[in-house]
Amino acid sequence: MAFKDFAEQTGPIELLQRSLDRGRLGHAYLFTGPEIDHLEEVTRALVKTLNCESPPKRGRHGSALDCCDACLACRKIDRANHPDVRWVRPESKSRVITIDQMRDLMQTVNLKPTQAALKVSVIVAADRLNVQAANAFLKTLEEPPADSILVLLSTDPQRLLETILSRCLRLNFAGEGGRWRDPAFRTWLQGFSQMAASESSGMLGRYRLLSVFLNRLNEIKETIKRNLAAKSPLEQYDDIDPKLKEKWEDELEASIEAEYRRQRVDLLAGLQWWFRDVCLATMNLDGIPPFFPELASSVGKVAARMTPREAMKNLEQLEQTQGLLNTNVQEALALEVGLLKLTL
Ligand SMILES: [Zn+2]
């Protein structure tokens, strides 16, 4: 399968293609979604695109944006016998990825690619890394060799260590729409869209939209705190040993932070979809349905104020902001820098 065969996954695939086009593919990705086979297919399409001998689609600077699915390199990858592409899977009996498997992989990661420009290592069901294996792998994840990329696949990313999650660019292949049918998100986005349509463009307008976004993040954090605190053992026992109490408090804090980060990624991703609708509206394309059809009128008003090029730049800007939030940059700073650069 090539990228073009994933018609229902245009969002994350467009993001990958834009990175390919700019020659700025990340060093470590986490692909998530409900089916591992599907994630493997998407990964194969990416790897084939990187290696394809006659790509059917090229970007502005000549980089391949899709694969032919037929040349020798593409076929080798489909048959899993390309020397520069390594796949690691849980062992069949224990269903875990062991430290030996990871050590083995790390050795080959550091070798130069033989046929391709990039070496690709794919970890299937990365949530099955046992703790030692995950720790052995962290150093490579922090400093991957320049000509190498790592792709982690998981249907259950909650089980991944936070240290791994935070070092990967995460793309969700859950199928479009599912996550953003959440009524609270829909209501918020409608307000955001109307406000964006009615604000005149300019710094003041952008600041007001930024504060709407930050308020939503605050609400999300408060809800997570309430829900997780209610589940914590701290709530269930009155007389707790101080050491144990401290441990539980630390655990609670860590799980709040992890869940918050996940939901922040989702909120920003939802906003990216809204900006994609704006972008489509600037291009007057027929035949590509908007993601949020109920917002067409406010989206249209925003689109009327900008060129397709500016709309594309907005998408790139949001992508960079997602990337920045994955690093250790302070959240408020990353969002302010990122969102105030948007054209609206
Ligand atoms: Zn090919």
Short mmCIF file of C-alpha atoms and ligand atoms in Angstrom, two decimals:
data_model
loop_
_atom_site.label_atom_id
_atom_site.label_comp_id
_atom_site.label_asym_id
_atom_site.label_seq_id
_atom_site.Cartn_x
_atom_site.Cartn_y
_atom_site.Cartn_z
CA MET A 1 0.00 0.00 0.00
CA ALA A 2 1.09 3.55 -0.73
CA PHE A 3 0.08 6.74 1.09
CA LYS A 4 -2.59 7.39 -1.52
CA ASP A 5 -4.35 4.18 -0.42
CA PHE A 6 -5.05 5.57 3.04
CA ALA A 7 -7.78 7.92 1.92
CA GLU A 8 -9.43 7.97 5.35
CA GLN A 9 -6.19 9.00 7.07
CA THR A 10 -5.40 12.23 5.27
CA GLY A 11 -4.56 14.14 8.46
CA PRO A 12 -1.51 12.36 9.83
CA ILE A 13 -0.35 11.39 6.34
CA GLU A 14 -0.48 15.00 5.19
CA LEU A 15 1.65 15.90 8.19
CA LEU A 16 4.22 13.27 7.22
CA GLN A 17 4.21 14.40 3.60
CA ARG A 18 4.74 18.00 4.60
CA SER A 19 7.73 16.98 6.70
CA LEU A 20 9.09 14.93 3.79
CA ASP A 21 8.59 17.88 1.48
CA ARG A 22 10.55 20.16 3.77
CA GLY A 23 13.22 17.51 4.31
CA ARG A 24 12.50 17.70 8.00
CA LEU A 25 11.37 14.28 9.04
CA GLY A 26 11.61 13.74 12.80
CA HIS A 27 14.06 11.26 14.27
CA ALA A 28 11.55 9.43 16.41
CA TYR A 29 7.86 8.89 15.77
CA LEU A 30 5.13 7.20 17.70
CA PHE A 31 2.23 6.02 15.55
CA THR A 32 -0.87 5.20 17.52
CA GLY A 33 -4.24 3.81 16.49
CA PRO A 34 -6.63 0.96 17.17
CA GLU A 35 -5.06 -1.67 14.88
CA ILE A 36 -1.43 -2.68 14.85
CA ASP A 37 -1.61 -4.16 11.32
CA HIS A 38 -2.84 -0.84 10.05
CA LEU A 39 -0.02 1.02 11.77
CA GLU A 40 2.45 -1.39 10.18
CA GLU A 41 0.99 -0.69 6.73
CA VAL A 42 1.31 3.05 7.23
CA THR A 43 4.89 2.60 8.39
CA ARG A 44 5.70 0.48 5.34
CA ALA A 45 4.27 3.20 3.10
CA LEU A 46 6.55 5.74 4.81
CA VAL A 47 9.61 3.53 4.53
CA LYS A 48 8.86 2.72 0.88
CA THR A 49 8.47 6.43 0.16
CA LEU A 50 11.92 7.05 1.64
CA ASN A 51 13.46 4.35 -0.56
CA CYS A 52 11.29 4.20 -3.68
CA GLU A 53 13.14 4.14 -7.00
CA SER A 54 10.36 5.81 -8.99
CA PRO A 55 8.16 7.85 -6.70
CA PRO A 56 4.88 8.89 -8.34
CA LYS A 57 4.70 12.14 -6.42
CA ARG A 58 7.47 14.58 -5.56
CA GLY A 59 7.59 17.73 -3.46
CA ARG A 60 8.85 21.21 -4.21
CA HIS A 61 12.47 20.22 -3.67
CA GLY A 62 12.25 16.85 -5.32
CA SER A 63 11.72 14.67 -2.26
CA ALA A 64 9.44 11.69 -2.73
CA LEU A 65 5.99 12.18 -1.19
CA ASP A 66 4.65 8.72 -1.98
CA CYS A 67 5.89 5.36 -3.24
CA CYS A 68 5.20 3.42 -6.43
CA ASP A 69 4.59 0.22 -4.49
CA ALA A 70 6.14 -1.79 -7.34
CA CYS A 71 9.89 -1.14 -7.74
CA LEU A 72 12.55 -3.42 -6.30
CA ALA A 73 13.05 -1.30 -3.16
CA CYS A 74 9.30 -1.13 -2.50
CA ARG A 75 8.99 -4.91 -2.94
CA LYS A 76 11.93 -5.61 -0.66
CA ILE A 77 10.32 -3.53 2.05
CA ASP A 78 6.99 -5.27 1.61
CA ARG A 79 8.75 -8.61 2.00
CA ALA A 80 10.66 -7.33 5.04
CA ASN A 81 14.05 -8.05 3.52
CA HIS A 82 15.44 -4.57 2.95
CA PRO A 83 18.80 -4.34 4.73
CA ASP A 84 18.23 -0.82 6.08
CA VAL A 85 14.85 -1.46 7.62
CA ARG A 86 14.67 -3.36 10.88
CA TRP A 87 11.48 -4.58 12.55
CA VAL A 88 11.34 -5.61 16.20
CA ARG A 89 8.30 -7.37 17.59
CA PRO A 90 7.31 -8.91 20.91
CA GLU A 91 8.56 -12.47 21.23
CA SER A 92 5.77 -14.87 20.56
CA LYS A 93 5.76 -16.66 23.90
CA SER A 94 6.23 -13.94 26.47
CA ARG A 95 4.62 -11.17 24.37
CA VAL A 96 7.33 -8.77 25.54
CA ILE A 97 10.19 -7.04 23.76
CA THR A 98 13.30 -8.04 25.67
CA ILE A 99 16.46 -6.19 26.47
CA ASP A 100 18.40 -8.57 24.21
CA GLN A 101 16.22 -7.68 21.24
CA MET A 102 16.74 -4.00 21.94
CA ARG A 103 20.51 -4.33 22.39
CA ASP A 104 20.63 -6.15 19.10
CA LEU A 105 18.67 -3.38 17.44
CA MET A 106 20.75 -0.59 18.99
CA GLN A 107 23.89 -2.15 17.51
CA THR A 108 22.52 -2.00 13.99
CA VAL A 109 21.01 1.45 14.45
CA ASN A 110 24.50 2.85 14.82
CA LEU A 111 25.78 1.33 11.58
CA LYS A 112 25.64 3.35 8.35
CA PRO A 113 22.80 2.47 6.00
CA THR A 114 23.92 0.26 3.12
CA GLN A 115 21.44 0.96 0.33
CA ALA A 116 19.24 3.78 1.57
CA ALA A 117 19.89 7.33 2.73
CA LEU A 118 18.22 6.57 6.03
CA LYS A 119 18.11 3.60 8.30
CA VAL A 120 14.72 2.88 9.76
CA SER A 121 14.01 0.90 12.92
CA VAL A 122 10.42 -0.02 13.65
CA ILE A 123 9.31 -1.21 17.05
CA VAL A 124 5.98 -2.97 16.71
CA ALA A 125 3.85 -2.90 19.88
CA ALA A 126 6.30 -0.62 21.68
CA ASP A 127 4.06 -0.79 24.77
CA ARG A 128 5.45 -4.32 25.13
CA LEU A 129 8.97 -3.10 25.88
CA ASN A 130 9.80 -4.31 29.34
CA VAL A 131 11.30 -1.74 31.70
CA GLN A 132 14.92 -2.75 31.19
CA ALA A 133 14.48 -2.85 27.44
CA ALA A 134 12.83 0.57 27.47
CA ASN A 135 15.62 2.04 29.56
CA ALA A 136 18.30 0.56 27.35
CA PHE A 137 16.61 2.22 24.44
CA LEU A 138 16.22 5.70 25.95
CA LYS A 139 19.72 6.87 25.16
CA THR A 140 19.33 6.06 21.48
CA LEU A 141 15.98 7.80 21.52
CA GLU A 142 17.56 10.89 23.01
CA GLU A 143 20.43 11.02 20.56
CA PRO A 144 19.49 9.06 17.48
CA PRO A 145 22.26 8.83 14.85
CA ALA A 146 21.81 11.47 12.14
CA ASP A 147 20.93 9.09 9.33
CA SER A 148 18.47 7.02 11.26
CA ILE A 149 14.82 7.23 12.22
CA LEU A 150 12.88 5.29 14.80
CA VAL A 151 9.20 4.50 14.48
CA LEU A 152 7.32 3.13 17.47
CA LEU A 153 3.90 1.60 16.94
CA SER A 154 1.37 1.20 19.70
CA THR A 155 -2.32 0.52 20.13
CA ASP A 156 -1.98 1.20 23.84
CA PRO A 157 0.28 4.23 24.25
CA GLN A 158 -0.86 4.84 27.85
CA ARG A 159 1.40 1.95 28.78
CA LEU A 160 4.52 3.60 27.40
CA LEU A 161 6.91 5.30 29.79
CA GLU A 162 6.50 9.05 29.91
CA THR A 163 10.20 9.43 29.09
CA ILE A 164 9.58 7.61 25.80
CA LEU A 165 6.33 9.41 24.99
CA SER A 166 7.90 12.79 25.47
CA ARG A 167 10.74 12.05 23.04
CA CYS A 168 8.58 10.97 20.11
CA LEU A 169 6.52 12.94 17.65
CA ARG A 170 3.14 11.36 17.99
CA LEU A 171 0.75 10.78 15.09
CA ASN A 172 -2.64 9.29 15.68
CA PHE A 173 -4.17 7.06 13.01
CA ALA A 174 -7.38 6.52 14.90
CA GLY A 175 -9.46 7.37 11.87
CA GLU A 176 -10.86 10.78 11.50
CA GLY A 177 -13.54 12.24 13.61
CA GLY A 178 -13.72 9.78 16.47
CA ARG A 179 -11.79 11.75 19.01
CA TRP A 180 -13.29 15.08 18.11
CA ARG A 181 -16.91 14.11 18.41
CA ASP A 182 -16.54 14.81 22.12
CA PRO A 183 -19.34 17.33 22.80
CA ALA A 184 -17.23 19.48 25.14
CA PHE A 185 -14.62 19.88 22.42
CA ARG A 186 -17.23 20.59 19.75
CA THR A 187 -18.84 23.32 21.85
CA TRP A 188 -15.49 24.89 22.60
CA LEU A 189 -14.40 24.78 18.97
CA GLN A 190 -17.63 26.39 17.82
CA GLY A 191 -16.99 29.29 20.19
CA PHE A 192 -13.41 29.52 19.01
CA SER A 193 -14.44 29.49 15.36
CA GLN A 194 -17.07 32.19 15.82
CA MET A 195 -14.68 34.36 17.74
CA ALA A 196 -11.98 33.94 15.11
CA ALA A 197 -14.51 34.94 12.44
CA SER A 198 -15.68 38.04 14.28
CA GLU A 199 -12.31 39.30 15.52
CA SER A 200 -10.53 41.63 13.23
CA SER A 201 -7.15 40.25 12.38
CA GLY A 202 -4.23 41.64 14.35
CA MET A 203 -2.36 41.14 17.55
CA LEU A 204 -5.26 41.86 19.89
CA GLY A 205 -7.43 39.27 18.17
CA ARG A 206 -4.67 36.72 18.36
CA TYR A 207 -4.16 37.37 22.07
CA ARG A 208 -7.85 36.85 22.71
CA LEU A 209 -7.83 33.55 20.82
CA LEU A 210 -4.72 32.49 22.71
CA SER A 211 -6.49 33.14 25.99
CA VAL A 212 -9.52 31.12 24.83
CA PHE A 213 -7.16 28.25 24.11
CA LEU A 214 -5.35 28.57 27.44
CA ASN A 215 -8.66 28.68 29.32
CA ARG A 216 -9.70 25.44 27.67
CA LEU A 217 -6.40 23.84 28.68
CA ASN A 218 -7.01 24.97 32.25
CA GLU A 219 -10.47 23.39 32.29
CA ILE A 220 -8.98 20.17 30.94
CA LYS A 221 -6.33 20.13 33.63
CA GLU A 222 -8.84 20.75 36.41
CA THR A 223 -11.07 17.91 35.17
CA ILE A 224 -8.12 15.51 35.01
CA LYS A 225 -7.05 16.50 38.53
CA ARG A 226 -10.53 15.87 39.90
CA ASN A 227 -10.95 12.54 38.14
CA LEU A 228 -7.55 11.12 38.96
CA ALA A 229 -7.52 12.38 42.54
CA ALA A 230 -10.82 10.60 43.11
CA LYS A 231 -9.25 7.34 41.95
CA SER A 232 -6.06 7.72 43.95
CA PRO A 233 -5.52 5.50 47.04
CA LEU A 234 -4.92 8.78 48.92
CA GLU A 235 -8.67 9.27 48.95
CA GLN A 236 -9.36 5.80 50.29
CA TYR A 237 -7.28 5.65 53.44
CA ASP A 238 -7.21 8.07 56.34
CA ASP A 239 -4.14 6.93 58.17
CA ILE A 240 -1.26 6.59 55.73
CA ASP A 241 2.40 6.12 56.46
CA PRO A 242 4.09 9.43 55.51
CA LYS A 243 6.55 7.74 53.14
CA LEU A 244 3.81 5.88 51.34
CA LYS A 245 1.75 9.04 51.23
CA GLU A 246 4.57 10.88 49.57
CA LYS A 247 4.98 8.09 47.01
CA TRP A 248 1.28 8.12 46.18
CA GLU A 249 1.31 11.88 45.89
CA ASP A 250 4.22 11.71 43.46
CA GLU A 251 2.47 9.04 41.43
CA LEU A 252 -0.70 11.04 41.30
CA GLU A 253 1.15 14.12 40.15
CA ALA A 254 2.97 12.17 37.44
CA SER A 255 -0.19 10.58 36.11
CA ILE A 256 -1.99 13.94 36.04
CA GLU A 257 0.88 15.41 34.06
CA ALA A 258 0.98 12.48 31.61
CA GLU A 259 -2.76 12.56 30.98
CA TYR A 260 -2.71 16.32 30.62
CA ARG A 261 0.04 16.14 28.01
CA ARG A 262 -1.98 13.61 26.04
CA GLN A 263 -5.11 15.70 26.09
CA ARG A 264 -3.16 18.83 25.19
CA VAL A 265 -1.83 17.07 22.09
CA ASP A 266 -5.41 16.13 21.20
CA LEU A 267 -6.74 19.65 21.69
CA LEU A 268 -4.05 21.14 19.52
CA ALA A 269 -4.59 18.40 16.94
CA GLY A 270 -8.30 19.27 16.87
CA LEU A 271 -7.34 22.86 16.26
CA GLN A 272 -5.07 21.72 13.44
CA TRP A 273 -8.11 20.13 11.80
CA TRP A 274 -9.98 23.41 12.06
CA PHE A 275 -7.05 25.21 10.42
CA ARG A 276 -7.00 22.54 7.72
CA ASP A 277 -10.64 23.41 6.99
CA VAL A 278 -9.64 27.08 6.76
CA CYS A 279 -6.83 26.12 4.41
CA LEU A 280 -9.17 24.12 2.16
CA ALA A 281 -11.61 27.04 2.12
CA THR A 282 -8.89 29.41 0.89
CA MET A 283 -8.23 27.10 -2.04
CA ASN A 284 -11.85 26.73 -3.10
CA LEU A 285 -11.35 23.03 -3.68
CA ASP A 286 -14.41 21.03 -4.52
CA GLY A 287 -14.63 17.40 -3.60
CA ILE A 288 -12.69 17.49 -0.33
CA PRO A 289 -15.22 17.60 2.48
CA PRO A 290 -14.46 19.84 5.46
CA PHE A 291 -13.76 18.16 8.75
CA PHE A 292 -16.18 20.36 10.67
CA PRO A 293 -18.99 21.06 8.15
CA GLU A 294 -21.13 22.72 10.83
CA LEU A 295 -18.51 25.49 11.13
CA ALA A 296 -18.37 26.23 7.40
CA SER A 297 -19.70 29.77 7.76
CA SER A 298 -17.22 31.01 10.38
CA VAL A 299 -14.40 29.06 8.72
CA GLY A 300 -15.26 30.76 5.42
CA LYS A 301 -15.04 34.21 7.02
CA VAL A 302 -11.58 33.48 8.42
CA ALA A 303 -10.45 31.98 5.10
CA ALA A 304 -11.56 35.10 3.23
CA ARG A 305 -8.96 37.13 5.14
CA MET A 306 -5.93 35.09 4.06
CA THR A 307 -4.14 33.59 1.10
CA PRO A 308 -3.75 29.82 0.65
CA ARG A 309 -0.05 30.29 1.33
CA GLU A 310 -0.72 31.95 4.68
CA ALA A 311 -3.17 29.17 5.51
CA MET A 312 -0.52 26.56 4.76
CA LYS A 313 1.96 28.45 6.92
CA ASN A 314 -0.53 28.27 9.78
CA LEU A 315 -0.58 24.49 9.52
CA GLU A 316 3.20 24.36 9.59
CA GLN A 317 3.22 26.69 12.55
CA LEU A 318 0.85 24.46 14.52
CA GLU A 319 2.92 21.43 13.67
CA GLN A 320 6.01 23.18 15.02
CA THR A 321 4.12 24.12 18.17
CA GLN A 322 3.19 20.45 18.73
CA GLY A 323 6.86 19.59 18.29
CA LEU A 324 7.96 22.30 20.69
CA LEU A 325 5.52 21.11 23.35
CA ASN A 326 7.16 17.69 23.12
CA THR A 327 10.43 19.18 24.26
CA ASN A 328 11.08 20.62 27.68
CA VAL A 329 10.21 24.17 26.69
CA GLN A 330 7.86 25.85 29.11
CA GLU A 331 4.28 25.36 27.97
CA ALA A 332 3.11 28.97 28.18
CA LEU A 333 6.09 30.12 26.18
CA ALA A 334 5.70 27.44 23.49
CA LEU A 335 2.02 28.27 23.04
CA GLU A 336 2.51 32.01 23.07
CA VAL A 337 5.33 31.89 20.56
CA GLY A 338 3.50 29.36 18.41
CA LEU A 339 -0.05 30.64 18.40
CA LEU A 340 0.71 34.34 18.15
CA LYS A 341 2.51 33.74 14.87
CA LEU A 342 -0.66 32.43 13.24
CA THR A 343 -2.33 34.47 10.55
CA LEU A 344 -6.01 34.90 11.39
ZN ZN B 1 8.84 2.11 -5.48
#
